């Protein structure tokens, strides 16, 4: 069966098989679409002294690993990730703002300024709203973090807009369907620690922000709701993917703009090498009901009036930021 037949089994007689070069072009175009580009790295912050002792906020050290997906819904920004990625931070919040992520998908290759970062505001515990999986993959390993309003423009092709996103529905999954998983594996995003000024003035820590894309295919589980991702490269194992939990999964389509959000990465089964993911068709309706879930402050200023604007103002600001981004 040709590659296109695997992508479009109902139309397999209408197309010729893809060449390897053509397939590489599709892979490259898909990774540049908004769903993989919405995948962010999560940086966990730690402090040697509390804000009460120091008098101001400071992150003395970054550590940990994990990925997430940047979402926009009704002009509000959220981070969707796996609950096990942030559970320890949520259980024992060591810093006032326990983690952060970069606002733009592509790192400019410099130390980010404050306006380049997105900071957590609230945790909406949507696990309580998630349906039972009725299979081997637990669907409640999800965390939704509402973020403070960004201080910079975020282009539409670097975020998933829940008001417009196309989601791969259950009926559209089939065995052998080609997918791409995106995230930040620790092997490619490790930390280096040194003494004061070792990596530059005032810098004692160094890391990269390197998103990784892994092609693979759908493997259906025993249950009708179970979905697995099998990497195309047999050398890609648990260690190679460790840190990609919470990242995005997207289907591959000859026209990249027609790709659909397939799901969120959950965990790797070390025994089989298969990757569990929670389907987007399950998650999206729950996110749209997020206000029904329990909310917890993740920042002392989460409820401060100065950060709140009306929905109409949010929409106006978002239109302006989208216009600014389009001029770049």
mmCIF file of C-alpha atoms in Angstrom:
data_model
loop_
_atom_site.group_PDB
_atom_site.id
_atom_site.type_symbol
_atom_site.label_atom_id
_atom_site.label_comp_id
_atom_site.label_asym_id
_atom_site.label_seq_id
_atom_site.Cartn_x
_atom_site.Cartn_y
_atom_site.Cartn_z
ATOM 1 C CA UNK A 1 0.000 0.000 0.000
ATOM 2 C CA UNK A 2 1.320 3.453 -0.864
ATOM 3 C CA UNK A 3 1.967 6.118 1.765
ATOM 4 C CA UNK A 4 -0.956 8.141 0.478
ATOM 5 C CA UNK A 5 -3.209 5.104 0.655
ATOM 6 C CA UNK A 6 -2.300 4.809 4.331
ATOM 7 C CA UNK A 7 -3.207 8.451 4.820
ATOM 8 C CA UNK A 8 -6.392 8.245 2.774
ATOM 9 C CA UNK A 9 -7.555 4.609 2.518
ATOM 10 C CA UNK A 10 -10.825 5.513 0.801
ATOM 11 C CA UNK A 11 -8.968 7.261 -2.057
ATOM 12 C CA UNK A 12 -6.028 4.938 -2.546
ATOM 13 C CA UNK A 13 -6.851 4.285 -6.232
ATOM 14 C CA UNK A 14 -6.742 7.969 -7.139
ATOM 15 C CA UNK A 15 -3.086 8.676 -6.275
ATOM 16 C CA UNK A 16 0.358 7.423 -7.098
ATOM 17 C CA UNK A 17 2.736 6.312 -4.334
ATOM 18 C CA UNK A 18 4.826 9.074 -2.784
ATOM 19 C CA UNK A 19 8.533 9.291 -3.378
ATOM 20 C CA UNK A 20 10.835 9.470 -0.347
ATOM 21 C CA UNK A 21 11.627 13.074 -1.246
ATOM 22 C CA UNK A 22 7.964 13.993 -1.411
ATOM 23 C CA UNK A 23 7.305 12.325 1.932
ATOM 24 C CA UNK A 24 10.157 14.321 3.518
ATOM 25 C CA UNK A 25 8.529 17.487 2.176
ATOM 26 C CA UNK A 26 5.212 16.532 3.814
ATOM 27 C CA UNK A 27 6.942 15.773 7.113
ATOM 28 C CA UNK A 28 8.766 19.091 7.045
ATOM 29 C CA UNK A 29 5.624 21.050 6.186
ATOM 30 C CA UNK A 30 3.593 19.315 8.896
ATOM 31 C CA UNK A 31 6.150 20.059 11.628
ATOM 32 C CA UNK A 32 5.921 23.737 10.673
ATOM 33 C CA UNK A 33 2.133 23.791 11.023
ATOM 34 C CA UNK A 34 0.536 25.374 14.086
ATOM 35 C CA UNK A 35 -0.066 22.184 16.098
ATOM 36 C CA UNK A 36 3.602 21.088 16.437
ATOM 37 C CA UNK A 37 4.584 24.768 16.709
ATOM 38 C CA UNK A 38 2.202 25.161 19.664
ATOM 39 C CA UNK A 39 4.264 22.664 21.653
ATOM 40 C CA UNK A 40 6.290 24.321 24.420
ATOM 41 C CA UNK A 41 8.949 23.328 26.911
ATOM 42 C CA UNK A 42 8.071 23.641 30.608
ATOM 43 C CA UNK A 43 10.751 25.159 32.880
ATOM 44 C CA UNK A 44 10.346 24.494 36.605
ATOM 45 C CA UNK A 45 11.643 27.221 38.920
ATOM 46 C CA UNK A 46 13.264 26.908 42.344
ATOM 47 C CA UNK A 47 14.337 29.546 44.850
ATOM 48 C CA UNK A 48 16.762 29.724 47.760
ATOM 49 C CA UNK A 49 14.709 32.343 49.604
ATOM 50 C CA UNK A 50 11.003 33.124 49.597
ATOM 51 C CA UNK A 51 9.637 36.377 48.244
ATOM 52 C CA UNK A 52 8.883 37.444 51.811
ATOM 53 C CA UNK A 53 12.547 36.972 52.787
ATOM 54 C CA UNK A 54 14.024 38.465 49.636
ATOM 55 C CA UNK A 55 11.483 41.186 48.952
ATOM 56 C CA UNK A 56 11.127 40.353 45.261
ATOM 57 C CA UNK A 57 10.487 37.354 43.010
ATOM 58 C CA UNK A 58 13.480 35.389 41.799
ATOM 59 C CA UNK A 59 14.096 32.017 40.164
ATOM 60 C CA UNK A 60 17.515 30.908 41.417
ATOM 61 C CA UNK A 61 17.483 27.701 39.431
ATOM 62 C CA UNK A 62 15.600 25.958 36.623
ATOM 63 C CA UNK A 63 15.247 22.189 36.584
ATOM 64 C CA UNK A 64 12.957 19.320 35.670
ATOM 65 C CA UNK A 65 11.572 18.336 32.313
ATOM 66 C CA UNK A 66 8.292 18.202 30.477
ATOM 67 C CA UNK A 67 6.356 19.453 27.472
ATOM 68 C CA UNK A 68 2.997 21.123 27.003
ATOM 69 C CA UNK A 69 0.715 22.599 24.355
ATOM 70 C CA UNK A 70 -0.089 26.310 24.159
ATOM 71 C CA UNK A 71 -3.814 26.901 23.647
ATOM 72 C CA UNK A 72 -5.967 29.962 23.118
ATOM 73 C CA UNK A 73 -9.650 29.884 23.957
ATOM 74 C CA UNK A 74 -11.843 32.954 23.844
ATOM 75 C CA UNK A 75 -8.759 35.182 23.955
ATOM 76 C CA UNK A 76 -7.379 33.466 27.082
ATOM 77 C CA UNK A 77 -4.129 31.487 26.991
ATOM 78 C CA UNK A 78 -3.680 28.025 28.534
ATOM 79 C CA UNK A 79 -1.027 25.365 28.846
ATOM 80 C CA UNK A 80 -2.270 21.801 28.396
ATOM 81 C CA UNK A 81 0.088 19.149 29.719
ATOM 82 C CA UNK A 82 0.111 15.728 31.346
ATOM 83 C CA UNK A 83 -0.787 15.863 35.034
ATOM 84 C CA UNK A 84 2.212 13.715 35.968
ATOM 85 C CA UNK A 85 4.495 16.400 34.497
ATOM 86 C CA UNK A 86 3.366 19.013 37.033
ATOM 87 C CA UNK A 87 1.945 16.947 39.913
ATOM 88 C CA UNK A 88 4.979 17.348 42.187
ATOM 89 C CA UNK A 89 5.007 21.103 41.633
ATOM 90 C CA UNK A 90 1.284 21.335 42.345
ATOM 91 C CA UNK A 91 1.597 19.186 45.473
ATOM 92 C CA UNK A 92 4.477 21.180 46.964
ATOM 93 C CA UNK A 93 4.715 24.613 45.355
ATOM 94 C CA UNK A 94 8.301 25.613 46.101
ATOM 95 C CA UNK A 95 8.209 28.963 44.322
ATOM 96 C CA UNK A 96 5.574 31.689 43.853
ATOM 97 C CA UNK A 97 5.495 31.070 40.105
ATOM 98 C CA UNK A 98 6.410 27.360 39.988
ATOM 99 C CA UNK A 99 7.119 27.065 36.264
ATOM 100 C CA UNK A 100 7.294 29.089 33.075
ATOM 101 C CA UNK A 101 7.391 28.610 29.323
ATOM 102 C CA UNK A 102 8.618 30.564 26.329
ATOM 103 C CA UNK A 103 5.977 32.613 24.559
ATOM 104 C CA UNK A 104 7.303 32.220 21.025
ATOM 105 C CA UNK A 105 7.704 28.854 19.351
ATOM 106 C CA UNK A 106 11.158 29.614 17.978
ATOM 107 C CA UNK A 107 13.873 30.579 20.426
ATOM 108 C CA UNK A 108 15.739 33.729 19.355
ATOM 109 C CA UNK A 109 19.024 32.282 20.644
ATOM 110 C CA UNK A 110 19.387 34.697 23.535
ATOM 111 C CA UNK A 111 18.459 34.970 27.178
ATOM 112 C CA UNK A 112 14.695 35.689 27.199
ATOM 113 C CA UNK A 113 13.381 38.900 28.635
ATOM 114 C CA UNK A 114 10.361 38.929 30.919
ATOM 115 C CA UNK A 115 8.007 39.674 28.022
ATOM 116 C CA UNK A 116 9.238 36.533 26.247
ATOM 117 C CA UNK A 117 7.873 34.301 29.015
ATOM 118 C CA UNK A 118 4.438 32.974 29.886
ATOM 119 C CA UNK A 119 3.705 32.494 33.587
ATOM 120 C CA UNK A 120 1.037 30.327 35.278
ATOM 121 C CA UNK A 121 -1.964 31.963 36.895
ATOM 122 C CA UNK A 122 -4.458 29.204 37.785
ATOM 123 C CA UNK A 123 -4.665 25.431 37.689
ATOM 124 C CA UNK A 124 -8.069 24.198 36.492
ATOM 125 C CA UNK A 125 -8.378 20.575 37.633
ATOM 126 C CA UNK A 126 -10.183 19.231 34.573
ATOM 127 C CA UNK A 127 -9.323 15.645 35.535
ATOM 128 C CA UNK A 128 -12.651 15.519 37.356
ATOM 129 C CA UNK A 129 -14.475 16.314 34.097
ATOM 130 C CA UNK A 130 -12.675 13.765 31.929
ATOM 131 C CA UNK A 131 -14.668 10.689 30.836
ATOM 132 C CA UNK A 132 -13.512 7.179 31.672
ATOM 133 C CA UNK A 133 -11.291 5.699 29.001
ATOM 134 C CA UNK A 134 -12.827 2.192 29.063
ATOM 135 C CA UNK A 135 -9.419 0.948 27.954
ATOM 136 C CA UNK A 136 -5.782 0.649 28.984
ATOM 137 C CA UNK A 137 -4.919 4.357 28.720
ATOM 138 C CA UNK A 138 -6.159 6.533 31.591
ATOM 139 C CA UNK A 139 -7.608 9.747 30.215
ATOM 140 C CA UNK A 140 -7.412 11.728 33.456
ATOM 141 C CA UNK A 141 -3.648 12.376 33.204
ATOM 142 C CA UNK A 142 -4.292 15.973 32.108
ATOM 143 C CA UNK A 143 -3.600 19.393 33.614
ATOM 144 C CA UNK A 144 -4.921 22.708 32.317
ATOM 145 C CA UNK A 145 -3.017 25.811 33.399
ATOM 146 C CA UNK A 146 -4.454 29.243 32.695
ATOM 147 C CA UNK A 147 -1.650 31.705 31.984
ATOM 148 C CA UNK A 148 -1.273 35.397 32.624
ATOM 149 C CA UNK A 149 -1.921 37.507 29.534
ATOM 150 C CA UNK A 150 1.161 37.485 27.259
ATOM 151 C CA UNK A 151 3.297 40.615 27.079
ATOM 152 C CA UNK A 152 4.287 39.942 23.483
ATOM 153 C CA UNK A 153 2.505 39.004 20.280
ATOM 154 C CA UNK A 154 2.038 35.272 19.601
ATOM 155 C CA UNK A 155 1.450 34.482 15.913
ATOM 156 C CA UNK A 156 -1.581 32.361 15.041
ATOM 157 C CA UNK A 157 0.674 29.632 13.624
ATOM 158 C CA UNK A 158 2.349 29.145 17.040
ATOM 159 C CA UNK A 159 -0.748 28.407 19.103
ATOM 160 C CA UNK A 160 -3.784 26.116 18.910
ATOM 161 C CA UNK A 161 -6.936 28.214 18.792
ATOM 162 C CA UNK A 162 -9.763 26.134 20.283
ATOM 163 C CA UNK A 163 -12.318 28.341 18.574
ATOM 164 C CA UNK A 164 -11.059 27.175 15.161
ATOM 165 C CA UNK A 165 -9.006 23.990 15.546
ATOM 166 C CA UNK A 166 -9.743 20.911 13.451
ATOM 167 C CA UNK A 167 -9.639 17.745 15.564
ATOM 168 C CA UNK A 168 -9.100 14.199 14.331
ATOM 169 C CA UNK A 169 -12.283 12.385 15.320
ATOM 170 C CA UNK A 170 -12.430 8.810 16.587
ATOM 171 C CA UNK A 171 -13.870 7.520 13.326
ATOM 172 C CA UNK A 172 -10.896 9.000 11.435
ATOM 173 C CA UNK A 173 -8.245 6.908 13.243
ATOM 174 C CA UNK A 174 -7.039 3.682 11.660
ATOM 175 C CA UNK A 175 -4.119 1.258 12.092
ATOM 176 C CA UNK A 176 -1.004 2.400 10.283
ATOM 177 C CA UNK A 177 -2.139 6.022 10.031
ATOM 178 C CA UNK A 178 0.894 8.296 9.994
ATOM 179 C CA UNK A 179 1.351 10.709 12.911
ATOM 180 C CA UNK A 180 4.005 13.105 14.180
ATOM 181 C CA UNK A 181 4.718 13.521 17.893
ATOM 182 C CA UNK A 182 6.383 16.739 19.094
ATOM 183 C CA UNK A 183 8.009 17.606 22.406
ATOM 184 C CA UNK A 184 11.207 18.341 24.296
ATOM 185 C CA UNK A 185 13.125 15.155 25.217
ATOM 186 C CA UNK A 186 15.615 15.525 28.057
ATOM 187 C CA UNK A 187 18.379 14.015 25.916
ATOM 188 C CA UNK A 188 18.257 17.103 23.690
ATOM 189 C CA UNK A 189 17.334 19.638 26.369
ATOM 190 C CA UNK A 190 19.527 18.845 29.341
ATOM 191 C CA UNK A 191 20.827 21.364 31.877
ATOM 192 C CA UNK A 192 24.443 22.283 32.563
ATOM 193 C CA UNK A 193 25.275 23.699 35.973
ATOM 194 C CA UNK A 194 28.342 25.703 36.912
ATOM 195 C CA UNK A 195 29.688 28.350 39.200
ATOM 196 C CA UNK A 196 28.808 32.073 39.137
ATOM 197 C CA UNK A 197 29.386 33.713 35.734
ATOM 198 C CA UNK A 198 30.510 30.409 34.183
ATOM 199 C CA UNK A 199 28.213 30.782 31.163
ATOM 200 C CA UNK A 200 28.279 34.581 31.023
ATOM 201 C CA UNK A 201 27.762 37.540 33.351
ATOM 202 C CA UNK A 202 25.472 36.402 36.150
ATOM 203 C CA UNK A 203 24.838 33.026 34.501
ATOM 204 C CA UNK A 204 25.497 29.728 36.268
ATOM 205 C CA UNK A 205 23.163 27.560 34.199
ATOM 206 C CA UNK A 206 22.848 26.610 30.544
ATOM 207 C CA UNK A 207 20.253 24.712 28.513
ATOM 208 C CA UNK A 208 18.812 24.516 25.023
ATOM 209 C CA UNK A 209 15.262 24.823 23.725
ATOM 210 C CA UNK A 210 15.186 22.170 21.011
ATOM 211 C CA UNK A 211 11.828 20.770 19.955
ATOM 212 C CA UNK A 212 11.957 17.240 18.574
ATOM 213 C CA UNK A 213 9.551 15.699 16.047
ATOM 214 C CA UNK A 214 9.148 11.931 15.857
ATOM 215 C CA UNK A 215 7.185 10.338 12.982
ATOM 216 C CA UNK A 216 5.273 7.152 13.598
ATOM 217 C CA UNK A 217 1.992 5.351 13.061
ATOM 218 C CA UNK A 218 -1.256 4.565 14.885
ATOM 219 C CA UNK A 219 -1.615 1.229 16.626
ATOM 220 C CA UNK A 220 -5.106 0.492 17.939
ATOM 221 C CA UNK A 221 -5.358 -1.194 21.331
ATOM 222 C CA UNK A 222 -7.685 -3.952 22.426
ATOM 223 C CA UNK A 223 -10.312 -1.442 23.507
ATOM 224 C CA UNK A 224 -12.137 0.666 20.916
ATOM 225 C CA UNK A 225 -10.921 3.841 22.673
ATOM 226 C CA UNK A 226 -7.246 2.864 23.005
ATOM 227 C CA UNK A 227 -4.756 4.603 20.748
ATOM 228 C CA UNK A 228 -0.997 4.157 20.640
ATOM 229 C CA UNK A 229 1.784 5.813 18.723
ATOM 230 C CA UNK A 230 4.551 3.580 17.344
ATOM 231 C CA UNK A 231 7.723 5.497 16.333
ATOM 232 C CA UNK A 232 8.926 4.713 12.822
ATOM 233 C CA UNK A 233 12.540 4.422 14.022
ATOM 234 C CA UNK A 234 12.921 1.293 16.192
ATOM 235 C CA UNK A 235 15.854 2.976 17.962
ATOM 236 C CA UNK A 236 13.478 5.580 19.440
ATOM 237 C CA UNK A 237 12.793 4.179 22.912
ATOM 238 C CA UNK A 238 11.658 5.446 26.322
ATOM 239 C CA UNK A 239 14.944 7.238 27.016
ATOM 240 C CA UNK A 240 14.824 9.041 23.672
ATOM 241 C CA UNK A 241 11.266 10.278 24.318
ATOM 242 C CA UNK A 242 11.585 10.975 28.045
ATOM 243 C CA UNK A 243 10.466 14.585 28.549
ATOM 244 C CA UNK A 244 7.986 14.653 25.665
ATOM 245 C CA UNK A 245 4.986 13.877 27.888
ATOM 246 C CA UNK A 246 2.397 16.604 27.383
ATOM 247 C CA UNK A 247 3.541 17.254 23.809
ATOM 248 C CA UNK A 248 1.347 17.257 20.724
ATOM 249 C CA UNK A 249 0.381 14.561 18.222
ATOM 250 C CA UNK A 250 -0.781 15.527 14.733
ATOM 251 C CA UNK A 251 -1.738 13.498 11.687
ATOM 252 C CA UNK A 252 0.227 13.721 8.461
ATOM 253 C CA UNK A 253 -1.577 14.936 5.372
ATOM 254 C CA UNK A 254 -0.275 15.895 1.899
ATOM 255 C CA UNK A 255 -1.536 19.430 2.483
ATOM 256 C CA UNK A 256 -0.078 20.494 5.828
ATOM 257 C CA UNK A 257 -2.718 23.168 6.375
ATOM 258 C CA UNK A 258 -5.308 20.375 6.478
ATOM 259 C CA UNK A 259 -3.619 18.414 9.262
ATOM 260 C CA UNK A 260 -5.690 17.839 12.390
ATOM 261 C CA UNK A 261 -4.852 17.713 16.067
ATOM 262 C CA UNK A 262 -4.688 14.031 17.035
ATOM 263 C CA UNK A 263 -3.899 14.228 20.750
ATOM 264 C CA UNK A 264 -1.523 14.819 23.681
ATOM 265 C CA UNK A 265 1.391 12.517 24.526
ATOM 266 C CA UNK A 266 0.999 10.676 27.834
ATOM 267 C CA UNK A 267 3.650 8.016 28.481
ATOM 268 C CA UNK A 268 5.834 5.340 26.901
ATOM 269 C CA UNK A 269 5.212 1.677 27.614
ATOM 270 C CA UNK A 270 8.776 0.463 28.213
ATOM 271 C CA UNK A 271 7.724 -3.137 27.589
ATOM 272 C CA UNK A 272 6.214 -2.624 24.119
ATOM 273 C CA UNK A 273 7.857 0.655 23.092
ATOM 274 C CA UNK A 274 4.437 2.050 22.208
ATOM 275 C CA UNK A 275 3.530 5.603 23.214
ATOM 276 C CA UNK A 276 0.177 6.289 24.853
ATOM 277 C CA UNK A 277 -1.638 9.468 23.906
ATOM 278 C CA UNK A 278 -4.979 10.972 24.894
ATOM 279 C CA UNK A 279 -7.079 11.798 21.800
ATOM 280 C CA UNK A 280 -7.857 15.456 21.149
ATOM 281 C CA UNK A 281 -11.506 14.581 20.462
ATOM 282 C CA UNK A 282 -11.724 13.625 24.144
ATOM 283 C CA UNK A 283 -9.804 16.609 25.546
ATOM 284 C CA UNK A 284 -11.213 19.547 23.573
ATOM 285 C CA UNK A 285 -14.862 19.337 24.753
ATOM 286 C CA UNK A 286 -13.589 19.136 28.358
ATOM 287 C CA UNK A 287 -11.355 22.198 27.989
ATOM 288 C CA UNK A 288 -14.342 24.157 26.749
ATOM 289 C CA UNK A 289 -16.007 23.323 30.089
ATOM 290 C CA UNK A 290 -12.940 24.211 32.165
ATOM 291 C CA UNK A 291 -14.842 26.762 34.276
ATOM 292 C CA UNK A 292 -16.800 23.869 35.821
ATOM 293 C CA UNK A 293 -13.610 22.462 37.365
ATOM 294 C CA UNK A 294 -11.985 23.399 40.657
ATOM 295 C CA UNK A 295 -9.542 26.311 40.388
ATOM 296 C CA UNK A 296 -6.343 26.850 42.361
ATOM 297 C CA UNK A 297 -4.096 29.937 42.428
ATOM 298 C CA UNK A 298 -0.556 29.343 41.167
ATOM 299 C CA UNK A 299 0.619 32.899 41.726
ATOM 300 C CA UNK A 300 -0.031 35.287 44.652
ATOM 301 C CA UNK A 301 -1.267 37.881 42.137
ATOM 302 C CA UNK A 302 -3.570 35.480 40.280
ATOM 303 C CA UNK A 303 -6.697 37.339 41.352
ATOM 304 C CA UNK A 304 -5.266 40.873 41.327
ATOM 305 C CA UNK A 305 -7.613 43.345 39.561
ATOM 306 C CA UNK A 306 -4.755 44.787 37.497
ATOM 307 C CA UNK A 307 -4.464 41.592 35.440
ATOM 308 C CA UNK A 308 -8.147 41.333 34.630
ATOM 309 C CA UNK A 309 -9.744 42.769 31.488
ATOM 310 C CA UNK A 310 -13.175 42.245 29.999
ATOM 311 C CA UNK A 311 -13.753 39.574 27.318
ATOM 312 C CA UNK A 312 -14.358 42.328 24.756
ATOM 313 C CA UNK A 313 -11.041 43.978 25.641
ATOM 314 C CA UNK A 314 -9.292 40.605 25.383
ATOM 315 C CA UNK A 315 -10.641 40.127 21.878
ATOM 316 C CA UNK A 316 -9.515 43.621 20.875
ATOM 317 C CA UNK A 317 -6.025 42.997 22.255
ATOM 318 C CA UNK A 318 -5.849 39.620 20.487
ATOM 319 C CA UNK A 319 -6.847 41.157 17.143
ATOM 320 C CA UNK A 320 -4.162 43.791 17.601
ATOM 321 C CA UNK A 321 -1.477 41.219 18.507
ATOM 322 C CA UNK A 322 -2.437 39.048 15.543
ATOM 323 C CA UNK A 323 -2.157 42.074 13.258
ATOM 324 C CA UNK A 324 1.269 42.952 14.668
ATOM 325 C CA UNK A 325 2.454 39.362 14.198
ATOM 326 C CA UNK A 326 1.278 39.375 10.572
ATOM 327 C CA UNK A 327 3.505 42.361 9.818
ATOM 328 C CA UNK A 328 6.702 40.532 10.768
#
